[in-house]
Amino acid sequence: MDPNSPTFIFLNAFLINNFVLAMFLGLCPFLGVSGKIKTAGNMGMAVTFVMLVSSICAFGLNVLLTRFDLEFLKLISYIAVIASAVQLVEMTVKRFSPALFRALGIFLPLITTNCAILGLALFQTAREYTFVQSLAFALGAGAGFTLALLLMAGLREKLDLADVPSVARGAALSLMIAGLLSLAFMGFAGLGG
Amino acid sequence: MSEAVQLKTSPHLRGMHSVDKIMRHVVYALIPVSLFSVMQFGLSALALIVTSVVVCVGTEHFFCKRSGKESTVSDWSAVITGLLVALILPPGFPLWMAAFAAFVSIAVGKVFFGGLGYNVFNPALVGRAFAQAAFTVPITTWTPGMAHRRFLEFIPTTLTPPFLKPDFEAFRVWVESLKIDGYSGATPLAMMKFDHVEVDTLELFLGTLASSAGESSALLILLGGFYLAFRKMLNWKIPVAVLGSAFILSGIFYLKNPEIYPSPFFTVVSGGLMLGAVFMATDMVSSPVTPIGVWIYGILIGSLTVMIRLFGGLNEGVMYAILLGNAATPLINNLTQPRIYGAIRKRKEKAV
């Protein structure tokens, strides 16, 4: 498959270089909000949404920065612009769609400064993606994040009833599941290449 | 009250299967495969199986004692894990690495989650995936079967001292001393993937070629599977779904381009697909319980395997496919809950 096609970029971010399970980005929401399948789904949607917004912002910002030779400001301006853009979107959603806000709202401020979001913006600039490629990348990364979160939440819900040894309860168990999931995702290495 | 009347609370009808009975029969079903592997690879395979089983059972016993529980060794499940770990490793795999994989499979794959019944992943595959990540080269070094001195000497890599790398030079010399024509050290799957050479499917089915210790004979694995399915100790739908979907999907690709893609028959009998489908995907704990879920799970595993084999960087994907299937099991169960008899489907709740 052509490595520059949007489909491949989507698949790559979705499975092969999954943000959480292969690149280990965005672990705090992955471990923090994966207790219930329902919240995990909402969180996944919120992350996908923020990723799309940040991808668009970063693309525009990059054009601007390159134009004025200010690329050294990349890091800080990405964070500031993405965070404020998401806040603005959050306010708009709150005003116009309370239902959507209740589903996504509480998560949005939590993830605006997440490393997965910043990572996405930095990767797409470094790889010089076009606009369409960037969108495919953001969608893939978001979908991959949602998938990882849902798998994790399912396993954790199942293990809620398990007789887990006291040393393994809580964070240890979550990290162990995350590690095993990551091992399983190693199978996608080199897919389509 | 007369003695004939016994007062008991329900349930009054009980299944005859207990955990240890089922597990014992799975061990029986694995015996022909294990014996064939010893016959094919000799002393090394025997040592591999013994090491792995002993370490698995020992680990389980140790952790049960440490956590103050009654030892669950007698339910045979640790023996199965040990057998499976040995059967999916290459026959010349260094014993200390095998012991490590066996330890990980029980300690991380099972005890950590609370023991039998709570392991969300198949323990044997956890051990194998760990070994694949940790010992990449030894786990992809294959040995020709039926070496004539196989019952007199070990494969040189088997007896590697603990924590040392195996001596591949000695291994190479040993393989050359066997004087086997055309042996390239590759499994049929690797030959298919990298050179597009397809070996005879019948030979694969009977199991006379290089492979992991117990993956060679699809025939014996199937026999074990039939035995278990016949005794209702195995959900036959899972292997059927796995093998069927793998067959159909690879058939589609084969029809599209028979030059590059393997035939569906080859896909089904090669590598670990048969062993995985019959003995590992059907693990009762880590597979779905709903009627539709079982099919979804099987199809997921079958198609992921074919995808990884045909388009992935690895030539074998069964292990990863089953682990991913295990990971998706709670979600599948969740989505395919059957309607309770007589219950009215709840209207979709309005967004609160």
XYZ file of C-alpha atoms in Angstrom:
545
model
C 0.000 0.000 0.000
C 1.190 3.518 -0.742
C 2.601 4.878 2.534
C 1.338 8.362 1.711
C -2.250 7.467 1.015
C -4.712 8.716 3.630
C -6.015 5.172 4.102
C -2.594 3.910 5.054
C -1.965 6.869 7.348
C -5.279 6.170 9.041
C -4.491 2.471 9.483
C -1.002 3.235 10.640
C -2.187 5.560 13.400
C -5.123 3.276 14.195
C -3.368 -0.070 14.624
C 0.281 -0.296 13.693
C 1.570 2.742 15.550
C -1.318 3.002 17.937
C -0.761 6.123 20.046
C -1.365 4.357 23.328
C -0.243 0.789 22.790
C 2.712 1.243 20.464
C 3.921 4.777 21.153
C 2.847 5.032 24.789
C 1.351 8.497 24.499
C -1.690 9.652 26.423
C -1.341 7.066 29.157
C -2.965 9.182 31.877
C -6.452 9.222 30.358
C -5.879 5.636 29.208
C -5.350 4.488 32.783
C -7.579 7.058 34.449
C -10.805 6.853 32.459
C -10.861 3.183 31.524
C -12.879 1.906 34.461
C -16.233 1.749 32.648
C -16.992 0.980 29.021
C -19.503 3.825 28.724
C -17.221 6.550 30.031
C -14.380 5.074 28.023
C -16.450 5.434 24.862
C -17.266 9.046 25.629
C -13.671 9.785 26.465
C -12.575 8.193 23.216
C -14.970 10.381 21.260
C -13.761 13.455 23.104
C -10.137 12.634 22.366
C -10.886 12.002 18.698
C -12.673 15.327 18.558
C -9.855 17.230 20.237
C -7.354 15.499 17.972
C -9.237 16.684 14.909
C -9.400 20.241 16.241
C -5.736 20.240 17.169
C -4.731 18.757 13.842
C -6.543 21.526 11.989
C -5.096 24.187 14.306
C -1.588 22.828 14.028
C -1.812 22.691 10.265
C -2.908 26.325 10.034
C -0.420 27.448 12.637
C 2.421 25.687 10.897
C 1.693 27.498 7.651
C 1.736 30.771 9.535
C 4.940 30.031 11.466
C 6.823 28.896 8.387
C 5.721 32.017 6.566
C 7.330 34.252 9.211
C 10.306 32.015 10.032
C 9.147 31.473 13.566
C 9.347 27.672 13.694
C 11.174 27.740 17.023
C 7.888 28.867 18.588
C 6.203 25.666 17.432
C 5.975 23.894 20.765
C 4.597 26.685 22.878
C 2.272 28.066 20.253
C 0.804 24.629 19.572
C -0.045 24.145 23.215
C -1.532 27.600 23.620
C -3.545 27.581 20.415
C -4.837 24.040 20.776
C -5.837 24.565 24.393
C -7.664 27.786 23.664
C -9.317 26.438 20.537
C -10.658 23.483 22.481
C -11.908 25.774 25.224
C -13.730 27.874 22.654
C -15.279 24.805 21.079
C -16.278 23.592 24.519
C -18.092 26.855 25.231
C -19.885 26.685 21.900
C -20.938 23.097 22.468
C -22.153 23.959 25.953
C -24.282 26.771 24.557
C -25.753 24.959 21.561
C -25.817 21.266 22.407
C -26.120 20.500 26.115
C -26.517 16.779 25.414
C -23.243 16.565 23.551
C -21.632 18.697 26.198
C -22.670 16.289 28.905
C -21.209 13.397 26.963
C -17.896 15.017 26.116
C -17.770 18.134 28.238
C -16.046 17.063 31.400
C -13.281 15.372 29.475
C -12.431 18.200 27.144
C -10.461 20.415 29.562
C -8.641 17.322 30.832
C -7.173 16.369 27.511
C -6.343 19.640 25.842
C -2.805 19.595 27.172
C -2.343 15.858 26.895
C 0.845 14.500 25.387
C -1.062 12.493 22.772
C -2.638 15.694 21.462
C 0.640 17.580 21.342
C 2.352 14.504 19.926
C -0.161 14.372 17.104
C 0.454 18.030 16.225
C 4.228 17.602 16.315
C 4.224 14.355 14.316
C 2.078 15.712 11.537
C 4.357 18.737 11.195
C 7.516 16.644 11.307
C 6.173 14.242 8.679
C 5.021 17.163 6.523
C 1.533 15.814 6.023
C -0.845 17.627 3.724
C -4.188 18.784 5.071
C -6.043 15.633 4.047
C -3.252 13.428 5.374
C -3.336 15.325 8.669
C -7.057 14.752 9.006
C -6.649 11.033 8.276
C -3.837 10.907 10.816
C -5.943 12.631 13.492
C -8.941 10.405 12.819
C -6.794 7.276 12.916
C -5.059 8.319 16.101
C -8.393 9.133 17.723
C -9.972 5.877 16.599
C -6.919 3.960 17.822
C -7.102 5.687 21.167
C -10.806 4.863 21.443
C -10.156 1.231 20.541
C -7.412 0.895 23.147
C -9.576 2.585 25.757
C -12.584 0.367 25.014
C -10.535 -2.844 25.106
C -8.972 -1.747 28.369
C -12.321 -0.781 29.888
C -13.880 -4.099 28.884
C -11.059 -6.059 30.480
C -11.127 -3.949 33.616
C -14.892 -4.290 33.991
C -14.499 -8.048 33.661
C -11.757 -8.069 36.278
C -13.808 -6.040 38.748
C -15.275 -9.321 39.928
C -12.001 -11.229 39.893
C -10.218 -12.397 42.971
C -7.102 -10.383 42.218
C -4.215 -10.781 44.689
C -3.908 -7.752 46.950
C -0.490 -6.759 45.574
C -1.890 -6.581 42.070
C -4.989 -4.501 42.729
C -5.440 -1.059 41.222
C -2.698 0.571 39.213
C -0.540 -2.571 39.014
C -3.312 -4.534 37.364
C -4.139 -1.737 34.916
C -0.514 -1.389 33.923
C -0.167 -5.129 33.488
C -3.215 -5.287 31.219
C -1.873 -2.318 29.285
C 1.431 -4.138 28.853
C -0.232 -7.315 27.624
C -2.439 -5.359 25.233
C 0.669 -3.690 23.934
C 2.292 -7.105 23.417
C -0.773 -8.183 21.470
C -0.610 -5.062 19.304
C 2.976 -5.960 18.371
C 1.358 -8.360 15.938
C 0.382 -5.430 13.744
C 4.013 -4.395 13.308
C 4.876 -3.969 9.666
C 1.283 -4.421 8.514
C 0.713 -3.194 4.991
C 4.368 -2.333 4.658
C -39.588 -37.540 57.971
C -38.602 -40.614 56.049
C -35.111 -41.055 54.820
C -36.318 -41.234 51.228
C -37.245 -37.584 51.185
C -34.228 -35.374 50.971
C -34.607 -31.656 51.347
C -32.265 -29.699 49.147
C -32.231 -26.261 47.687
C -31.935 -25.825 43.942
C -30.193 -26.489 41.593
C -31.317 -30.065 41.427
C -29.888 -30.857 38.036
C -26.154 -30.630 37.800
C -23.828 -31.007 34.858
C -21.398 -33.819 35.215
C -18.440 -31.759 34.132
C -16.245 -30.364 36.828
C -13.268 -28.129 36.179
C -10.654 -30.757 36.837
C -12.495 -33.344 34.759
C -12.598 -31.079 31.709
C -9.004 -30.061 32.174
C -7.937 -33.673 32.491
C -9.607 -34.495 29.197
C -7.932 -31.568 27.498
C -4.635 -33.044 28.665
C -5.655 -36.392 27.164
C -6.464 -34.655 23.905
C -3.034 -33.049 23.901
C -1.165 -36.300 24.504
C -1.076 -37.501 20.863
C 0.231 -34.114 19.741
C 2.901 -34.151 22.433
C 3.935 -37.716 21.656
C 4.204 -36.919 17.970
C 6.364 -33.938 18.770
C 8.695 -36.138 20.837
C 8.781 -38.679 18.049
C 9.622 -35.990 15.532
C 12.157 -33.962 17.470
C 13.389 -36.486 20.018
C 15.012 -35.728 23.333
C 14.888 -31.960 22.915
C 11.123 -31.878 22.555
C 10.751 -34.174 25.542
C 12.982 -31.964 27.668
C 11.096 -28.883 26.493
C 7.723 -30.343 27.434
C 8.900 -31.618 30.800
C 10.600 -28.340 31.718
C 7.640 -26.256 30.742
C 5.082 -28.401 32.563
C 7.198 -28.646 35.713
C 7.827 -24.899 35.816
C 4.155 -24.088 35.230
C 2.932 -26.433 37.931
C 5.678 -25.282 40.318
C 4.876 -21.617 39.741
C 1.203 -22.146 40.350
C 1.890 -24.105 43.533
C 4.368 -21.511 44.777
C 2.026 -18.574 44.326
C -0.949 -20.377 45.801
C 1.070 -21.171 48.893
C 2.423 -17.624 49.085
C -1.031 -16.114 48.999
C -2.261 -18.517 51.638
C -4.733 -20.229 49.314
C -5.196 -23.891 48.757
C -2.996 -25.104 45.962
C -4.927 -25.324 42.699
C -2.378 -27.555 41.009
C -4.702 -30.546 41.161
C -7.158 -28.991 38.695
C -4.744 -29.776 35.826
C -5.016 -26.334 34.278
C -1.348 -25.559 34.945
C -0.405 -28.788 33.178
C -2.340 -27.684 30.098
C -0.656 -24.305 30.095
C 2.723 -26.014 30.440
C 2.004 -28.393 27.573
C 0.748 -25.622 25.330
C 3.735 -23.375 26.055
C 6.069 -26.208 25.086
C 4.090 -27.100 21.973
C 4.157 -23.585 20.530
C 7.896 -23.079 20.991
C 10.500 -24.226 18.467
C 11.832 -27.659 19.441
C 15.417 -26.462 19.894
C 14.404 -23.562 22.124
C 16.888 -23.173 25.029
C 15.419 -24.735 28.129
C 16.097 -21.796 30.410
C 14.175 -19.520 28.077
C 11.327 -22.015 27.967
C 11.303 -22.093 31.760
C 11.122 -18.321 31.725
C 8.226 -18.304 29.283
C 6.417 -20.907 31.369
C 6.950 -18.876 34.524
C 5.633 -15.712 32.865
C 2.614 -17.503 31.470
C 1.466 -18.650 34.898
C 2.683 -15.746 37.028
C 1.685 -12.887 34.741
C -0.960 -14.532 32.623
C -2.874 -16.253 35.364
C -1.952 -15.756 39.020
C -1.732 -12.004 38.625
C -5.358 -11.821 37.526
C -6.600 -14.019 40.350
C -5.979 -17.535 39.083
C -8.063 -19.913 37.000
C -11.318 -18.395 35.830
C -10.082 -14.835 35.842
C -7.253 -14.928 33.331
C -8.377 -12.495 30.642
C -5.702 -13.688 28.217
C -4.753 -17.227 27.383
C -1.819 -17.854 29.770
C 0.224 -19.948 27.338
C 0.035 -17.216 24.719
C 1.047 -14.570 27.236
C 4.191 -16.619 27.875
C 4.797 -17.074 24.154
C 4.262 -13.379 23.357
C 6.664 -12.485 26.133
C 9.265 -14.908 24.799
C 8.758 -13.604 21.280
C 9.492 -10.071 22.451
C 12.410 -11.063 24.670
C 14.156 -13.794 22.679
C 13.467 -12.894 19.070
C 16.201 -14.954 17.441
C 15.946 -18.284 19.292
C 12.173 -18.291 18.892
C 12.485 -18.056 15.130
C 15.240 -20.661 14.783
C 13.717 -23.849 13.495
C 15.027 -27.361 13.486
C 14.469 -30.073 10.908
C 12.425 -32.924 12.295
C 13.239 -36.646 12.150
C 16.990 -36.232 12.631
C 18.328 -39.780 12.843
C 20.120 -39.325 16.188
C 17.248 -37.439 17.779
C 16.776 -39.895 20.618
C 20.481 -39.958 21.467
C 21.446 -36.303 21.527
C 19.912 -32.905 22.198
C 19.606 -30.177 19.621
C 22.697 -28.055 20.506
C 20.691 -24.950 21.440
C 18.504 -26.823 23.925
C 21.120 -27.028 26.654
C 22.200 -23.397 26.636
C 23.343 -22.420 30.150
C 20.902 -20.048 31.868
C 21.111 -16.366 30.890
C 23.475 -17.026 28.004
C 22.823 -16.693 24.308
C 22.479 -19.990 22.464
C 25.461 -21.046 20.365
C 24.106 -20.705 16.842
C 27.426 -21.670 15.275
C 27.249 -25.110 16.876
C 23.619 -25.285 15.809
C 24.536 -24.575 12.187
C 27.260 -27.223 12.208
C 24.815 -29.676 13.717
C 22.186 -28.980 11.073
C 24.769 -29.459 8.341
C 25.860 -32.749 9.873
C 22.305 -34.017 9.387
C 22.770 -33.753 5.619
C 19.181 -32.947 4.848
C 18.640 -31.890 1.278
C 17.294 -28.452 0.642
C 16.780 -27.576 4.266
C 16.778 -23.809 4.645
C 15.860 -23.447 8.278
C 12.614 -21.801 7.337
C 9.150 -22.963 8.229
C 6.655 -23.498 5.436
C 5.040 -20.185 6.390
C 8.276 -18.232 6.104
C 9.018 -19.872 2.761
C 5.564 -18.892 1.594
C 5.907 -15.336 2.774
C 9.385 -14.482 1.600
C 9.984 -16.774 -1.369
C 6.420 -17.582 -2.407
C 7.202 -21.270 -2.330
C 4.275 -23.387 -1.297
C 5.011 -26.759 0.207
C 2.820 -29.790 -0.160
C -0.370 -29.338 1.836
C -0.697 -33.037 2.577
C 2.750 -33.130 4.178
C 1.701 -30.168 6.296
C -1.488 -31.889 7.291
C 0.352 -34.976 8.422
C 3.102 -32.888 9.933
C 6.481 -33.916 8.636
C 8.020 -30.464 8.219
C 9.896 -27.908 10.307
C 7.639 -26.158 12.789
C 7.106 -25.448 16.448
C 7.265 -28.500 18.654
C 3.596 -29.318 18.549
C 2.167 -27.443 15.619
C 3.265 -29.805 12.918
C 0.517 -32.343 12.646
C -2.826 -30.774 11.876
C -4.305 -34.267 11.778
C -3.496 -35.144 15.391
C -4.623 -31.728 16.607
C -7.926 -32.192 14.816
C -8.324 -35.627 16.369
C -7.851 -34.124 19.826
C -10.322 -31.409 18.945
C -12.934 -33.884 17.733
C -12.538 -35.889 20.901
C -13.156 -32.836 23.087
C -15.998 -31.532 20.944
C -17.589 -34.967 21.018
C -17.446 -34.992 24.821
C -18.900 -31.459 24.810
C -15.842 -30.055 26.533
C -15.032 -27.669 23.767
C -17.192 -25.187 21.950
C -16.953 -26.486 18.387
C -18.221 -23.190 16.998
C -14.985 -21.392 17.824
C -12.570 -23.571 15.820
C -15.116 -23.755 13.000
C -15.429 -19.971 12.918
C -11.662 -19.429 13.132
C -10.722 -21.979 10.478
C -13.713 -21.167 8.280
C -13.091 -17.450 8.204
C -9.368 -17.973 7.610
C -10.195 -20.375 4.785
C -12.697 -18.051 3.116
C -10.633 -14.893 3.473
C -7.435 -16.483 2.183
C -9.502 -18.133 -0.550
C -10.592 -14.719 -1.769
C -7.014 -13.519 -1.972
C -5.883 -16.758 -3.577
C -8.484 -16.455 -6.312
C -7.391 -12.887 -6.900
C -3.727 -13.736 -7.307
C -2.605 -17.371 -6.903
C 0.988 -16.354 -7.677
C 1.543 -14.450 -4.463
C -1.055 -15.659 -2.013
C -1.157 -19.139 -0.492
C -4.048 -21.458 -1.177
C -6.721 -21.610 1.511
C -5.866 -25.229 2.272
C -2.292 -24.241 2.962
C -3.446 -21.406 5.218
C -5.566 -23.646 7.359
C -3.063 -26.442 7.955
C 0.154 -24.412 8.199
C 1.760 -22.881 11.234
C -0.036 -22.670 14.519
C -3.501 -21.946 13.200
C -4.853 -25.412 13.843
C -3.403 -25.708 17.339
C -4.473 -22.158 18.151
C -7.994 -22.613 16.837
C -8.595 -25.921 18.574
C -6.769 -25.585 21.872
C -6.112 -21.921 22.559
C -8.939 -19.863 21.103
C -11.358 -22.205 22.836
C -10.044 -21.422 26.325
C -13.303 -21.202 28.250
C -12.241 -18.308 30.403
C -10.953 -15.952 27.782
C -13.509 -16.582 25.022
C -17.018 -15.094 24.804
C -20.053 -16.855 26.248
C -22.887 -15.513 24.117
C -24.080 -17.549 21.096
C -23.440 -14.802 18.542
C -20.357 -13.573 20.342
C -18.639 -16.904 19.824
C -18.945 -16.556 16.031
C -17.777 -12.949 16.048
C -14.799 -13.927 18.176
C -13.831 -16.805 15.903
C -14.177 -14.759 12.741
C -12.145 -11.952 14.300
C -9.302 -14.350 15.108
C -9.400 -16.077 11.744
C -9.377 -12.903 9.710
C -6.754 -11.176 11.861
C -4.500 -14.195 11.411
C -4.826 -14.074 7.644
C -4.321 -10.297 7.611
C -1.148 -10.512 9.685
C 0.183 -13.457 7.666
C -0.455 -11.914 4.272
C 0.199 -8.251 4.915
C 2.090 -8.029 8.199
C 5.775 -7.977 8.935
C 5.559 -11.367 10.632
C 4.907 -14.658 8.939
C 2.755 -16.027 11.741
C -0.048 -14.127 13.403
C -2.145 -16.695 15.230
C -0.737 -15.832 18.633
C -1.402 -12.132 18.265
C -4.797 -12.740 16.710
C -5.903 -14.871 19.654
C -4.543 -12.387 22.196
C -6.453 -9.607 20.450
C -9.533 -11.797 20.373
C -9.150 -12.371 24.116
C -8.848 -8.629 24.640
C -12.029 -8.012 22.681
C -13.957 -10.759 24.492
C -15.519 -8.592 27.230
C -16.671 -6.090 24.618
C -18.101 -8.836 22.425
C -19.935 -10.315 25.403
C -21.243 -6.890 26.219
C -22.542 -6.153 22.744
C -24.132 -9.514 22.072
C -26.108 -10.067 25.242
C -29.098 -12.162 24.256
C -32.530 -10.830 25.077
C -33.936 -12.326 28.233
C -36.870 -14.560 27.339
C -40.069 -12.551 27.602
C -38.342 -9.275 28.262
C -39.316 -6.311 26.153
C -36.456 -4.505 24.531
C -35.935 -1.213 26.245
C -36.453 1.762 24.021
C -33.257 3.623 23.503
C -32.928 5.999 26.390
C -32.978 9.601 25.493
C -29.726 11.396 26.068
C -29.932 12.357 29.685
